[in-house]
Coordinates of C-alpha atoms in Angstrom, one line a residue:
X134 CA 0.0 0.0 0.0
X135 CA 2.8 2.4 0.9
X136 CA 4.5 1.8 -2.5
X137 CA 1.2 2.3 -4.2
X138 CA 0.7 5.7 -2.5
X139 CA 4.2 6.8 -3.2
X140 CA 3.9 5.9 -6.9
X141 CA 0.7 7.8 -7.2
X142 CA 2.2 10.9 -5.4
X143 CA 5.1 10.9 -7.8
X144 CA 2.7 10.8 -10.7
X145 CA 0.7 13.6 -9.2
X146 CA 3.8 15.8 -9.0
X147 CA 4.5 15.2 -12.7
X148 CA 0.9 16.1 -13.6
X149 CA 1.0 19.3 -11.6
X150 CA 4.3 20.4 -13.2
X151 CA 2.9 19.6 -16.6
X152 CA -0.3 21.6 -16.0
X153 CA 1.7 24.5 -14.7
X154 CA 4.0 24.5 -17.7
X155 CA 1.1 24.3 -20.2
X156 CA -0.9 26.9 -18.5
X157 CA 2.0 29.3 -18.1
X158 CA 2.9 28.8 -21.8
X159 CA -0.6 29.3 -23.1
X160 CA -1.3 32.5 -21.1
X161 CA 1.7 34.2 -22.8
X162 CA -0.3 34.3 -26.0
X163 CA -3.7 35.5 -24.7
X164 CA -2.6 39.2 -24.8
X165 CA -0.4 41.8 -23.1
X166 CA -1.5 42.3 -19.4
X167 CA 0.2 45.7 -19.4
X168 CA -2.3 47.0 -22.0
X169 CA -5.2 46.2 -19.6
X170 CA -3.5 47.7 -16.6
X171 CA -2.6 51.1 -17.9
X172 CA -4.3 53.9 -19.9
X173 CA -3.6 55.2 -23.3
X174 CA -1.8 58.2 -21.8
X175 CA 0.9 56.0 -20.3
X176 CA 4.3 56.5 -21.9
X177 CA 6.5 53.7 -23.2
X178 CA 9.0 54.3 -20.5
X179 CA 6.3 53.8 -17.8
X180 CA 5.1 50.6 -19.5
X181 CA 8.6 49.3 -19.6
X182 CA 9.1 50.1 -15.9
X183 CA 5.9 48.3 -15.0
X184 CA 6.9 45.3 -17.1
X185 CA 10.2 45.1 -15.3
X186 CA 8.5 45.4 -11.9
X187 CA 6.2 42.5 -12.7
X188 CA 9.1 40.4 -14.0
X189 CA 7.6 40.1 -17.5
X190 CA 10.8 41.1 -19.2
X191 CA 12.6 38.0 -18.0
X192 CA 13.1 34.8 -20.1
X193 CA 10.2 32.4 -20.1
X194 CA 12.0 29.6 -18.2
X195 CA 13.0 32.1 -15.5
X196 CA 9.4 33.3 -15.1
X197 CA 8.2 29.8 -15.0
X198 CA 10.7 28.8 -12.4
X199 CA 9.8 31.7 -10.2
X200 CA 6.1 30.9 -10.6
X201 CA 6.6 27.3 -9.5
X202 CA 8.9 28.2 -6.6
X203 CA 6.3 30.7 -5.3
X204 CA 3.3 28.3 -6.0
X205 CA 4.8 25.6 -3.8
X206 CA 4.5 28.0 -0.8
X207 CA 1.0 29.1 -1.9
X208 CA 2.1 32.4 -3.3
X209 CA 0.7 33.0 -6.8
X210 CA 1.6 36.7 -6.9
X211 CA -0.5 39.8 -7.2
X212 CA -3.6 40.1 -9.4
X213 CA -2.8 42.5 -12.3
X214 CA -6.3 43.8 -12.3
X215 CA -7.3 44.0 -8.7
X216 CA -3.8 44.5 -7.2
X217 CA -4.5 42.0 -4.5
X218 CA -2.8 38.7 -3.6
X219 CA -4.2 36.0 -5.8
X220 CA -4.4 33.5 -3.0
X221 CA -6.6 35.9 -1.0
X222 CA -8.9 36.4 -4.0
X223 CA -9.3 32.6 -4.5
X224 CA -9.8 31.8 -0.9
X225 CA -12.5 34.5 -0.6
X226 CA -14.5 32.9 -3.4
X227 CA -13.6 29.2 -2.9
X228 CA -16.3 28.5 -0.3
X229 CA -19.1 29.5 -2.7
X230 CA -17.8 27.2 -5.4
X231 CA -17.2 24.3 -3.0
X232 CA -20.6 24.6 -1.5
X233 CA -22.2 24.6 -4.9
X234 CA -20.1 21.6 -6.0
X235 CA -20.8 19.7 -2.8
X236 CA -24.6 20.1 -3.0
X237 CA -24.6 19.4 -6.8
X238 CA -22.5 16.3 -6.2
X239 CA -24.7 15.0 -3.4
X240 CA -27.8 15.5 -5.5
X241 CA -26.3 13.9 -8.5
X242 CA -25.0 10.8 -6.6
X243 CA -28.2 10.3 -4.5
X244 CA -30.7 10.7 -7.4
X245 CA -28.4 9.0 -9.9
X246 CA -27.9 5.9 -7.9
X247 CA -31.5 5.8 -6.8
X248 CA -32.9 6.2 -10.3
X249 CA -30.3 3.9 -11.8
X250 CA -31.2 1.1 -9.4
X251 CA -35.0 1.7 -9.8
X252 CA -34.8 1.7 -13.7
X253 CA -32.7 -1.5 -13.6
X254 CA -35.1 -3.4 -11.3
X255 CA -38.2 -2.1 -12.9
X256 CA -37.0 -1.8 -16.5
X257 CA -40.3 -2.8 -18.0
X258 CA -42.5 -0.3 -16.1
X259 CA -43.8 3.0 -17.3
X260 CA -42.1 4.9 -14.6
X261 CA -38.7 3.6 -15.6
X262 CA -39.4 4.5 -19.2
X263 CA -40.4 8.0 -18.2
X264 CA -37.3 8.5 -16.1
X265 CA -35.1 7.3 -19.0
X266 CA -36.8 9.6 -21.4
X267 CA -36.7 12.6 -19.2
X268 CA -33.0 11.9 -18.4
X269 CA -32.2 12.7 -22.0
X270 CA -32.7 16.3 -21.1
X271 CA -29.7 16.3 -18.9
X272 CA -27.6 14.8 -21.7
X273 CA -28.9 16.7 -24.7
X274 CA -29.3 20.3 -23.4
X275 CA -26.3 22.5 -22.7
X276 CA -25.8 23.6 -19.1
X277 CA -26.4 27.3 -19.8
X278 CA -29.7 26.6 -21.5
X279 CA -30.9 24.4 -18.6
X280 CA -30.0 27.3 -16.3
X281 CA -31.9 29.8 -18.3
X282 CA -35.0 27.6 -18.5
X283 CA -35.0 27.0 -14.7
X284 CA -34.7 30.8 -14.2
X285 CA -37.6 31.5 -16.5
X286 CA -39.8 28.9 -14.9
X287 CA -39.0 29.1 -11.2
X288 CA -37.8 32.7 -10.9
X289 CA -39.7 34.7 -13.5
X290 CA -43.0 32.8 -14.0
X291 CA -43.6 31.2 -10.6
X292 CA -41.3 33.5 -8.6
X293 CA -40.5 30.8 -6.1
X294 CA -36.7 31.1 -6.1
X295 CA -34.1 33.9 -6.7
X296 CA -32.5 34.0 -10.2
X297 CA -29.0 35.2 -9.3
X298 CA -26.6 35.8 -6.4
X299 CA -25.8 33.8 -3.3
X300 CA -28.3 35.3 -0.9
X301 CA -27.4 36.2 2.7
X302 CA -24.2 34.6 4.1
X303 CA -22.6 34.2 7.5
X304 CA -19.0 33.6 8.5
X305 CA -17.8 30.3 10.0
X306 CA -14.4 30.9 11.4
X307 CA -12.1 33.6 9.9
X308 CA -12.6 33.1 6.2
X309 CA -15.3 30.5 5.4
X310 CA -18.5 32.3 4.4
X311 CA -21.5 30.1 3.9
X312 CA -25.1 30.5 2.7
X313 CA -26.3 27.2 4.0
X314 CA -27.2 28.6 7.4
X315 CA -29.6 31.3 6.0
X316 CA -32.9 30.9 4.3
X317 CA -32.1 33.1 1.3
X318 CA -28.8 31.4 0.9
X319 CA -30.3 27.9 0.7
X320 CA -33.0 29.2 -1.7
X321 CA -30.3 30.8 -3.9
X322 CA -28.4 27.5 -4.0
X323 CA -31.3 25.3 -5.4
X324 CA -31.3 26.4 -9.1
X325 CA -27.5 26.5 -9.6
X326 CA -27.1 23.1 -7.9
X327 CA -29.8 21.5 -10.1
X328 CA -28.3 23.1 -13.2
X329 CA -24.8 21.9 -12.4
X330 CA -25.7 18.5 -11.2
X331 CA -28.3 17.4 -13.8
X332 CA -25.8 16.2 -16.4
X333 CA -23.8 14.4 -13.7
X334 CA -26.9 12.8 -12.3
X335 CA -27.9 11.5 -15.7
X336 CA -24.5 10.0 -16.3
X337 CA -24.4 8.3 -13.0
X338 CA -27.9 7.0 -13.4
X339 CA -27.2 5.4 -16.8
X340 CA -24.0 3.9 -15.5
X341 CA -25.6 2.4 -12.4
X342 CA -28.4 1.0 -14.5
X343 CA -26.1 -0.6 -17.1
X344 CA -23.8 -2.1 -14.4
X345 CA -26.8 -3.3 -12.3
X346 CA -28.3 -5.1 -15.3
X347 CA -24.9 -6.7 -16.0
X348 CA -24.5 -7.8 -12.4
X349 CA -28.0 -9.2 -12.2
X350 CA -27.2 -11.6 -15.1
X351 CA -24.1 -13.1 -13.4
X352 CA -24.0 -16.7 -12.1
X353 CA -23.5 -15.8 -8.5
X354 CA -26.7 -13.7 -8.4
X355 CA -28.6 -16.7 -9.9
X356 CA -26.9 -18.9 -7.2
X357 CA -28.0 -16.4 -4.5
X358 CA -31.6 -16.6 -5.7
X359 CA -31.4 -20.4 -5.8
X360 CA -30.3 -20.4 -2.2
X361 CA -33.6 -18.8 -1.3
X362 CA -32.4 -15.3 -0.5
X363 CA -35.0 -12.5 -0.7
X364 CA -35.0 -10.1 -3.6
X365 CA -34.0 -7.3 -1.2
X366 CA -30.9 -9.2 0.0
X367 CA -29.9 -10.2 -3.6
X368 CA -30.5 -6.8 -5.1
X369 CA -29.1 -4.6 -2.4
X370 CA -26.8 -6.9 -0.5
X371 CA -25.0 -8.4 -3.4
X372 CA -25.9 -6.8 -6.8
X373 CA -25.8 -3.1 -5.7
X374 CA -22.5 -3.6 -3.8
X375 CA -20.7 -4.9 -6.8
X376 CA -22.4 -2.4 -9.1
X377 CA -20.9 0.5 -7.1
X378 CA -17.3 -0.5 -7.7
X379 CA -16.9 1.2 -11.1
X380 CA -19.4 3.9 -10.1
X381 CA -16.9 5.1 -7.5
X382 CA -14.4 5.9 -10.2
X383 CA -16.8 7.8 -12.4
X384 CA -18.4 9.7 -9.4
X385 CA -15.0 10.9 -8.2
X386 CA -14.0 12.1 -11.7
X387 CA -17.4 13.8 -12.1
X388 CA -16.9 15.6 -8.8
X389 CA -13.8 17.1 -10.2
X390 CA -15.7 18.0 -13.3
X391 CA -18.4 19.7 -11.3
X392 CA -15.8 22.0 -9.7
X393 CA -13.9 22.6 -13.0
X394 CA -16.9 23.3 -15.1
X395 CA -18.9 25.3 -12.7
X396 CA -17.8 28.4 -14.7
X397 CA -20.9 28.3 -16.9
X398 CA -23.3 27.8 -14.0
X399 CA -21.6 30.6 -12.0
X400 CA -21.8 32.9 -15.0
X401 CA -25.5 32.2 -15.7
X402 CA -26.6 32.7 -12.0
X403 CA -23.9 35.4 -11.2
X404 CA -22.6 33.0 -8.5
X405 CA -19.6 34.7 -6.7
X406 CA -17.2 31.7 -7.0
X407 CA -13.8 31.1 -8.4
X408 CA -15.3 30.2 -11.9
X409 CA -16.6 33.8 -12.2
X410 CA -13.3 35.1 -11.0
X411 CA -11.5 33.1 -13.8
X412 CA -13.9 34.5 -16.5
X413 CA -13.2 38.0 -15.4
X414 CA -9.4 37.3 -15.3
X415 CA -9.5 36.1 -18.9
X416 CA -11.2 39.3 -20.0
X417 CA -8.5 41.4 -18.4
X418 CA -5.6 39.0 -19.2
X419 CA -4.9 38.6 -15.5
X420 CA -2.3 35.9 -15.9
X421 CA -1.6 35.1 -12.2
X422 CA -5.3 34.5 -11.5
X423 CA -5.7 32.3 -14.6
X424 CA -2.6 30.3 -13.8
X425 CA -3.6 29.8 -10.1
X426 CA -7.1 28.7 -11.1
X427 CA -5.9 26.0 -13.4
X428 CA -3.4 24.9 -10.8
X429 CA -6.2 24.7 -8.3
X430 CA -8.4 22.6 -10.7
X431 CA -5.4 20.3 -11.5
X432 CA -4.8 19.8 -7.7
X433 CA -8.5 19.0 -7.2
X434 CA -8.4 16.3 -9.9
X435 CA -5.1 14.9 -8.6
X436 CA -6.4 14.6 -5.1
X437 CA -9.7 13.1 -6.2
X438 CA -8.0 10.6 -8.4
X439 CA -5.8 9.5 -5.5
X440 CA -8.7 9.1 -3.2
X441 CA -10.7 7.2 -5.8
X442 CA -7.7 4.8 -6.4
X443 CA -7.5 4.2 -2.7
X444 CA -11.3 3.6 -2.4
X445 CA -11.2 1.3 -5.4
X446 CA -8.4 -0.6 -3.8
X447 CA -10.3 -0.9 -0.5
X448 CA -13.7 -1.8 -2.1
X449 CA -12.6 -4.3 -4.7
X450 CA -10.9 -7.3 -3.0
X451 CA -9.7 -8.6 -6.3
X452 CA -7.1 -5.8 -6.6
X453 CA -5.7 -6.8 -3.2
X454 CA -5.5 -10.4 -4.2
X455 CA -3.9 -9.6 -7.5
X456 CA -1.3 -7.4 -5.8
X457 CA -0.6 -10.1 -3.2
X458 CA -0.1 -12.7 -6.0
X459 CA 2.2 -10.4 -7.9
X460 CA 4.5 -10.1 -4.8
X461 CA 4.6 -13.9 -4.6

């Protein structure tokens, strides 16, 4: 197990360095940040002085080395646009994105597994057919369109829920600001969470259904039924347990996708998260913010993949047996 973890950690370091290099190289071609920081009346000498102060006149490898050295300590520099430490900007908006992703992920997993199991066990019923048909909406429609439709129905026509913003928030500790403890905060979270989690729920539901149907056709399930076990024990004690093994991998990756691709949802609902911060940084060529955001997303995927690998190793005994046989 220790060797497995060390190997995964070494791979994670390589991935993070690769992402940092690619991001840093790409952002050199999105525009000149100096042009967005100064006015037209600024002289060439003043522009050159600012470029030197920011270290933009140094060779690419020197800039990249300085960036990596500072990033290891959590220092991503100063935002060109807001003139604030990038880490402070990200940490002030990170709770909003994490809460949105957490609620979306919980909804997607709970309803995805529930609907997937139901449609597998009742695959001939009208309710299962209806669920499968409606689930096509989550796959077919783009996220921004789903968000606009939900705003039109529940915020404009019915006026049940707010259409934008995060609502009232309260502080927990020194920096974590949450809306889960206020009524308006919870109401503001419903539409963005549904919008962000609908596609993930559909994907998990179809995966669970397919895996469940495959497991129900296996010999050991037939043997369990022949032993006289109840349908509940067979379906949920044996079939579902083995169905969830590949679902863990997909769910972990989808959680990373929820955080990474919350940009569209945050833009539609004007949600004050790191995704909206990234969009604004692209508009103003704020390279430190853009690079820090991509590094954060890469770190999220790396950590989630490591956790998924460990869970997969713990849940599936075949992996432990294979590894033990390989040692002998």
